[in-house]
XYZ file of C-alpha atoms in Angstrom:
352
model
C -1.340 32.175 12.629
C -5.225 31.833 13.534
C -6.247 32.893 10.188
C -3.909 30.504 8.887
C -4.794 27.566 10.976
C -8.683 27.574 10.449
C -7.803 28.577 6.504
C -6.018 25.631 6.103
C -8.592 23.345 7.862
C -11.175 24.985 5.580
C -9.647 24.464 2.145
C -9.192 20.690 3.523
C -13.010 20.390 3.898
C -14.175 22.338 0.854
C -11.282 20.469 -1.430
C -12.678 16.609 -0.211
C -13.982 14.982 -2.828
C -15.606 18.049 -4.574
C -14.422 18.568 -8.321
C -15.951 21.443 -8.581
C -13.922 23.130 -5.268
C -11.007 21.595 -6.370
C -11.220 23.310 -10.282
C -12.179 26.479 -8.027
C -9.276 26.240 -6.043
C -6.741 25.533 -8.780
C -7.745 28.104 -10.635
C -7.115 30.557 -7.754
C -3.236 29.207 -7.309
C -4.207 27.646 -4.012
C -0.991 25.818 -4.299
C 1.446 28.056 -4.118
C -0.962 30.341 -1.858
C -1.043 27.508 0.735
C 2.424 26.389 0.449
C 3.913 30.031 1.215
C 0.695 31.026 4.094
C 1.824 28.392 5.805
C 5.911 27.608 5.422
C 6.387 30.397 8.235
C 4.529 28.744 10.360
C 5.267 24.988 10.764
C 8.325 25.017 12.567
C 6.414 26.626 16.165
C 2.665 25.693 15.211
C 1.545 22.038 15.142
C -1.999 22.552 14.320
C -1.040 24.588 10.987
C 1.386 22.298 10.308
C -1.580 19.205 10.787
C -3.958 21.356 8.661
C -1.822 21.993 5.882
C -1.135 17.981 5.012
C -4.892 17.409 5.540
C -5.088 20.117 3.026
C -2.687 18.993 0.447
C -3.993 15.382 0.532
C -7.334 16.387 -0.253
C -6.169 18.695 -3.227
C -3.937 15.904 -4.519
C -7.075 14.289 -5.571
C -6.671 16.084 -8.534
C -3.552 15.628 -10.834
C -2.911 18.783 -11.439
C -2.799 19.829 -8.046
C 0.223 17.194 -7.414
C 2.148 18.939 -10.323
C 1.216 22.442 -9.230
C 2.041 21.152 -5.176
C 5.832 19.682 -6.632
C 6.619 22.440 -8.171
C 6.348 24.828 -5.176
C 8.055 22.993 -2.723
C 5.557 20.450 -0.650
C 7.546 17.910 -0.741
C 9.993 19.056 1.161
C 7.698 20.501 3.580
C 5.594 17.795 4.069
C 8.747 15.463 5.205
C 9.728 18.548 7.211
C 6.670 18.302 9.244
C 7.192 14.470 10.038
C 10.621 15.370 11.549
C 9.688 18.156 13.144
C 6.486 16.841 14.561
C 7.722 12.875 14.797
C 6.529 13.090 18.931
C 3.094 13.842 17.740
C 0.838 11.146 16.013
C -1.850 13.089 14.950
C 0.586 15.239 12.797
C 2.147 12.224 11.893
C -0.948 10.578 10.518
C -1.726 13.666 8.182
C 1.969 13.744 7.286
C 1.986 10.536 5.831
C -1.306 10.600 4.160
C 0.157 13.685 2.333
C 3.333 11.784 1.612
C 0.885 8.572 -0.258
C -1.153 11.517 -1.856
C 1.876 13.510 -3.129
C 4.055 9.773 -4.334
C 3.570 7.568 -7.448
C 0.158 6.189 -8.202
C 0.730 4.368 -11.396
C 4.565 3.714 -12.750
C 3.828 5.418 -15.900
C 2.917 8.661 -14.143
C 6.237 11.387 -14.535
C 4.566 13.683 -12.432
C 4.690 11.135 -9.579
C 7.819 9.461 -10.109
C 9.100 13.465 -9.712
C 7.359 13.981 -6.597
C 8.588 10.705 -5.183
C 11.896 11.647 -5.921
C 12.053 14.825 -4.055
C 9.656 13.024 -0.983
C 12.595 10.640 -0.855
C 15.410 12.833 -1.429
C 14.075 15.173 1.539
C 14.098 11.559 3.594
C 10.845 10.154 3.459
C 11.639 6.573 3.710
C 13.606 7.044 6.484
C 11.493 9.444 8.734
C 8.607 6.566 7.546
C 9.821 3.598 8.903
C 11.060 5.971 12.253
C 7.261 7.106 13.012
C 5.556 3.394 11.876
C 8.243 1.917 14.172
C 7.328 4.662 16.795
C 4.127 4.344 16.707
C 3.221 0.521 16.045
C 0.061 0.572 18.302
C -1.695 3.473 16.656
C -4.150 2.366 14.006
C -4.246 5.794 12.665
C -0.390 5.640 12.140
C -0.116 2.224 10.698
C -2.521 3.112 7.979
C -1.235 5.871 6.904
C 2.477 4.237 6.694
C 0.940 1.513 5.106
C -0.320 3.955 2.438
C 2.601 5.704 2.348
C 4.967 2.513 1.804
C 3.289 1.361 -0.931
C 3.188 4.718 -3.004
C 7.061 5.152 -2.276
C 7.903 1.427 -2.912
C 6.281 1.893 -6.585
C 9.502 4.201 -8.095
C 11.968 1.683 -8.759
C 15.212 1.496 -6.101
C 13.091 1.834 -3.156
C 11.881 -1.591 -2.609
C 15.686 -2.229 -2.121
C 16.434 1.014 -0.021
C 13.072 0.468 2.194
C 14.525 -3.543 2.822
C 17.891 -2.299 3.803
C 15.625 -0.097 6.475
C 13.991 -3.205 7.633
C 10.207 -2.561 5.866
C 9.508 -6.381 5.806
C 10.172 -6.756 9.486
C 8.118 -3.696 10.231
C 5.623 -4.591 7.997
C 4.914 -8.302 8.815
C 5.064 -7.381 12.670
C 2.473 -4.306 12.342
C 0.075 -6.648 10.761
C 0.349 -9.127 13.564
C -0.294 -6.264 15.981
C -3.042 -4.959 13.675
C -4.417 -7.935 12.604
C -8.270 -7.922 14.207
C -8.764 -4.425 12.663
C -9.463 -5.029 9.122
C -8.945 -1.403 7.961
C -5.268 -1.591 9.164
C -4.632 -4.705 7.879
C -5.817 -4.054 4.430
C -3.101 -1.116 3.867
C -0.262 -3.674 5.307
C -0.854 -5.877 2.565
C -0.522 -3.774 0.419
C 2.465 -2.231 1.070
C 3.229 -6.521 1.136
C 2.425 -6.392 -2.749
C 4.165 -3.390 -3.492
C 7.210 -3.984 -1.898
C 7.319 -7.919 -3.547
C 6.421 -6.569 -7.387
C 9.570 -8.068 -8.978
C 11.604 -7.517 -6.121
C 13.181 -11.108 -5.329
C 15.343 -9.869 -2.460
C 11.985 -8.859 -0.263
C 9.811 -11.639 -1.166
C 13.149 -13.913 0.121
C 12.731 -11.603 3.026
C 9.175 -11.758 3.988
C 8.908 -15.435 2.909
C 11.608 -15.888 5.797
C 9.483 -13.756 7.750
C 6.704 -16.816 7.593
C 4.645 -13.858 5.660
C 2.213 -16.886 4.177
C 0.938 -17.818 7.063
C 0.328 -14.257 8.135
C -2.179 -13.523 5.076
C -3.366 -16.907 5.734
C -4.290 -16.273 9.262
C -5.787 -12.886 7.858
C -7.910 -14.145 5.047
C -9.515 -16.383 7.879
C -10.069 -14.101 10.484
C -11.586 -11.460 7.607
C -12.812 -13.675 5.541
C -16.124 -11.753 5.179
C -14.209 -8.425 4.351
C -14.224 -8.435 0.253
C -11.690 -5.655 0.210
C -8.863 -7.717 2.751
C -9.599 -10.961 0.579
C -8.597 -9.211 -2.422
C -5.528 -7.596 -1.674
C -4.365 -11.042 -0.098
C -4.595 -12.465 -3.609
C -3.115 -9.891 -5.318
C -0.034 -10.366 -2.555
C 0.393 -14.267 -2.819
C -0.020 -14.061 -6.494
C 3.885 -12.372 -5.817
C 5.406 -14.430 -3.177
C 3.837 -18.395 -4.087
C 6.348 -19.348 -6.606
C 9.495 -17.934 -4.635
C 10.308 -21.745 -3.823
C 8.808 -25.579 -3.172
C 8.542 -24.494 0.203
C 6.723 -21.649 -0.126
C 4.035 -22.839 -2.513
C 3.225 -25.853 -0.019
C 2.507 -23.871 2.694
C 0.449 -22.061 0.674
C -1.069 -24.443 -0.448
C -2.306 -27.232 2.365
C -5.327 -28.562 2.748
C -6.599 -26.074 5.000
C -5.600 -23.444 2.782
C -7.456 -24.956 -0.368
C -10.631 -25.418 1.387
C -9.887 -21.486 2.614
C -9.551 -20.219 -0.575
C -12.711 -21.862 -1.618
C -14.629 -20.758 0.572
C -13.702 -17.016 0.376
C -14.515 -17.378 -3.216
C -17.709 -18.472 -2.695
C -18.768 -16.190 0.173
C -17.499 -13.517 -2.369
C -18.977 -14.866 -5.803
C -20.905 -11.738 -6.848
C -17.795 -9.408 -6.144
C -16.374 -9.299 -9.419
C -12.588 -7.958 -8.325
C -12.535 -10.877 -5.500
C -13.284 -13.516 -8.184
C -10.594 -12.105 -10.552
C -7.846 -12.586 -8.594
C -8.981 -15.317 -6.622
C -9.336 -16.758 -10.046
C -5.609 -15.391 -11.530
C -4.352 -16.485 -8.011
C -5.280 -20.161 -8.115
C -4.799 -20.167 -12.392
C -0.682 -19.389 -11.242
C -0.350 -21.661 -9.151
C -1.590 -24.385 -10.656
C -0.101 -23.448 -14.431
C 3.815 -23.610 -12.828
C 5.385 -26.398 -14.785
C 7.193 -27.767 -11.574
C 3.854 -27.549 -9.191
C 2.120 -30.221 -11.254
C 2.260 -32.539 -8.621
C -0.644 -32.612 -6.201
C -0.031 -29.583 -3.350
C -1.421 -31.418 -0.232
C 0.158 -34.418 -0.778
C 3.750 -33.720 -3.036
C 6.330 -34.707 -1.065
C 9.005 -32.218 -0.980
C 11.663 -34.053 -2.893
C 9.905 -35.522 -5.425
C 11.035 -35.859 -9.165
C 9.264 -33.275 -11.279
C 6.852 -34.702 -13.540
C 8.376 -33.247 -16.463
C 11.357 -35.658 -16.396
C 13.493 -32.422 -15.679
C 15.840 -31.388 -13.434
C 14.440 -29.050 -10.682
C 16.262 -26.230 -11.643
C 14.628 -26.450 -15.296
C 11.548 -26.340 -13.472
C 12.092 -23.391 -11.115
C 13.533 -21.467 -14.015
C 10.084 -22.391 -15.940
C 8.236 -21.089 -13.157
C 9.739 -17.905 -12.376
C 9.324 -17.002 -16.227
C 5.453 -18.290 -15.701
C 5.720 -16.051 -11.994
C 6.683 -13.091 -14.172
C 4.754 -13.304 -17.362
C 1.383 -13.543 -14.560
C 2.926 -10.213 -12.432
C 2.806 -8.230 -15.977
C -0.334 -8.860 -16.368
C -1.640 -6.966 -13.573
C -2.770 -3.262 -13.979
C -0.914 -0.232 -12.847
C -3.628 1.253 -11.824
C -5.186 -2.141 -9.235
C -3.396 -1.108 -5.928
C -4.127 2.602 -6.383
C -7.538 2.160 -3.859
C -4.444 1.320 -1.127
C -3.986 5.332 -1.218
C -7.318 6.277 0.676
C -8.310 6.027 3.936
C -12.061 5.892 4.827
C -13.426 9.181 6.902
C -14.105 8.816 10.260
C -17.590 10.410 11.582
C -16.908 13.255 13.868
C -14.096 14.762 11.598
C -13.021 16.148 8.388
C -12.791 13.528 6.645
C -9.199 12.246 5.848
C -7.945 12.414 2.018
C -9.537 9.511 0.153
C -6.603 9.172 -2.893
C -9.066 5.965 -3.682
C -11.887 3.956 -2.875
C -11.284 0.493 -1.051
């Protein structure tokens, strides 16, 4: 088990971020090598179970490793682990890191969707929610869930599932408790955007949640933070149009002057200024949010000399036409986590 354990830790450091380790590696079946070293050994030994996610997160880097890791079985270990080991948040952390490494990265990836299928057959939303719930004061954890929900929530069906499980409560209350460290908060919202991507049901939810005035009271508290700024775009650009109600508290006068501002602190960032841009070009293209947003009185006729729910059906088809738009590939960066300094550093699946 020695061998094992520091084995395990060393194909974790060697395999981060090196594409020349990880062809090395491949090429030398670490997959199935790994996967079958350290199977006998989970169930009694904590720290081989830790080193082995580290391990597989950092070899999912490369595609071919997630295809070659799905095929012998890590799926099912992996959510093994966060059962077995649910008492333990370092194990935890790794667990669900390996869990956003092994899951969907882009819709249109069958390699993925596969993964995610087994991850959540084995019980990974479940166990998820159970150790993010457990564990709502550890930063570590609530990354890593964060991460985790929005690479599961991308395989259609478990937005739904993950609602019925209560992700929007969890969710909106971890990035309340999270909400001076940016680095958490960042991975919230974007499990926020994943889980509202055409999913009506859980932007009703988190809109009841008052979820609009939580990014709002993040995006002023990090307003200097270009990578929380962006993702808090990309999330209202979902949820703004659900209703009247919605849109206006989005859209007071304190909010305006907010959004300005981030946009100009943030002018030379090119992604901020996109969808800052895309954000502000949605709302203010909805055929029924013509009049003006500060001062629009709730019940006023639409402009269009329509009924309102003309108007709210010409908005939703303007709400989805916008969401198509976006890129399979723009929340991928909610996948990494940045490496801390006196450790391995943790799989990076993408840059913030």
């Amino acid at each position: 088990p020695s061998v094992v354990r520091y084995a395990t830790l060393a194909v974790a450091a060697l395999a981060y971020k090196d594409e020349g380790n990880l062809e090395r590696f491949r090429q030398r079946d670490i997959n199935s090598v790994l996967v079958s070293a350290c199977s006998p050994h989970i169930d009694n030994n904590y720290f081989i179970a830790e080193n082995m996610c580290h391990a597989i997160s950092n070899l999912c880097l490369e595609n071919a490793n997630v295809s070659d890791l799905g095929k012998h079985g890590a799926c099912g270990l992996v959510v093994n682990i966060l059962y077995l080991y649910a008492n333990m948040h370092t194990v935890v952390t790794q667990a669900l890191i390996a869990i956003a490494a092994l899951a969907v990265r882009q819709k249109t990836d069958k390699v993925h969707k596969g993964n995610t299928r087994k991850l959540v057959e084995k019980g990974a939303l479940e166990v998820t929610m159970a150790v993010m719930q457990k564990f709502m004061e550890y930063d570590d954890v609530q990354r890593a869930g964060g991460l985790a929900i929005t690479a599961l929530a991308r395989l259609d069906g478990n937005k739904l599932t993950l609602s019925a499980l209560n992700v929007c409560e969890l969710v909106s209350n971890s990035i309340q408790t999270h909400m001076s460290n940016p680095l958490v908060v960042v991975k919230l919202i974007y499990a926020v955007e994943a889980l509202t991507h055409f999913c009506e049901p859980n932007i009703a939810k988190f809109v009841a949640l008052n979820v609009v005035a939580i990014l709002l009271q993040a995006l002023n508290k990090h307003e200097n933070v270009y990578y929380v700024v962006e993702c808090i775009f990309k999330a209202l650009i979902n949820i703004i149009l659900h209703n009247k109600a919605t849109y206006y508290t989005a859209f007071t006068e304190a909010a305006c002057k907010l959004y300005v501002k981030v946009l100009k602190l943030h002018e030379k960032h090119a992604k901020v200024a996109r969808w800052g841009c895309h954000f502000i070009y949605v709302a203010t293209a909805a055929p029924h949010m013509q009049l003006h947003p500060v001062t629009a009185h709730k019940d006023a006729v639409s402009p269009h000399g329509g009924s309102e729910k003309d108007d709210n059906d010409k908005a939703k088809n303007l709400k989805d036409h916008h969401k198509a738009e976006k890129h399979e590939d723009d929340s991928e960066r909610a996948k990494k986590l940045e490496p801390k300094p006196d450790v391995i550093p943790l799989a990076a699946v993408s840059e913030v």
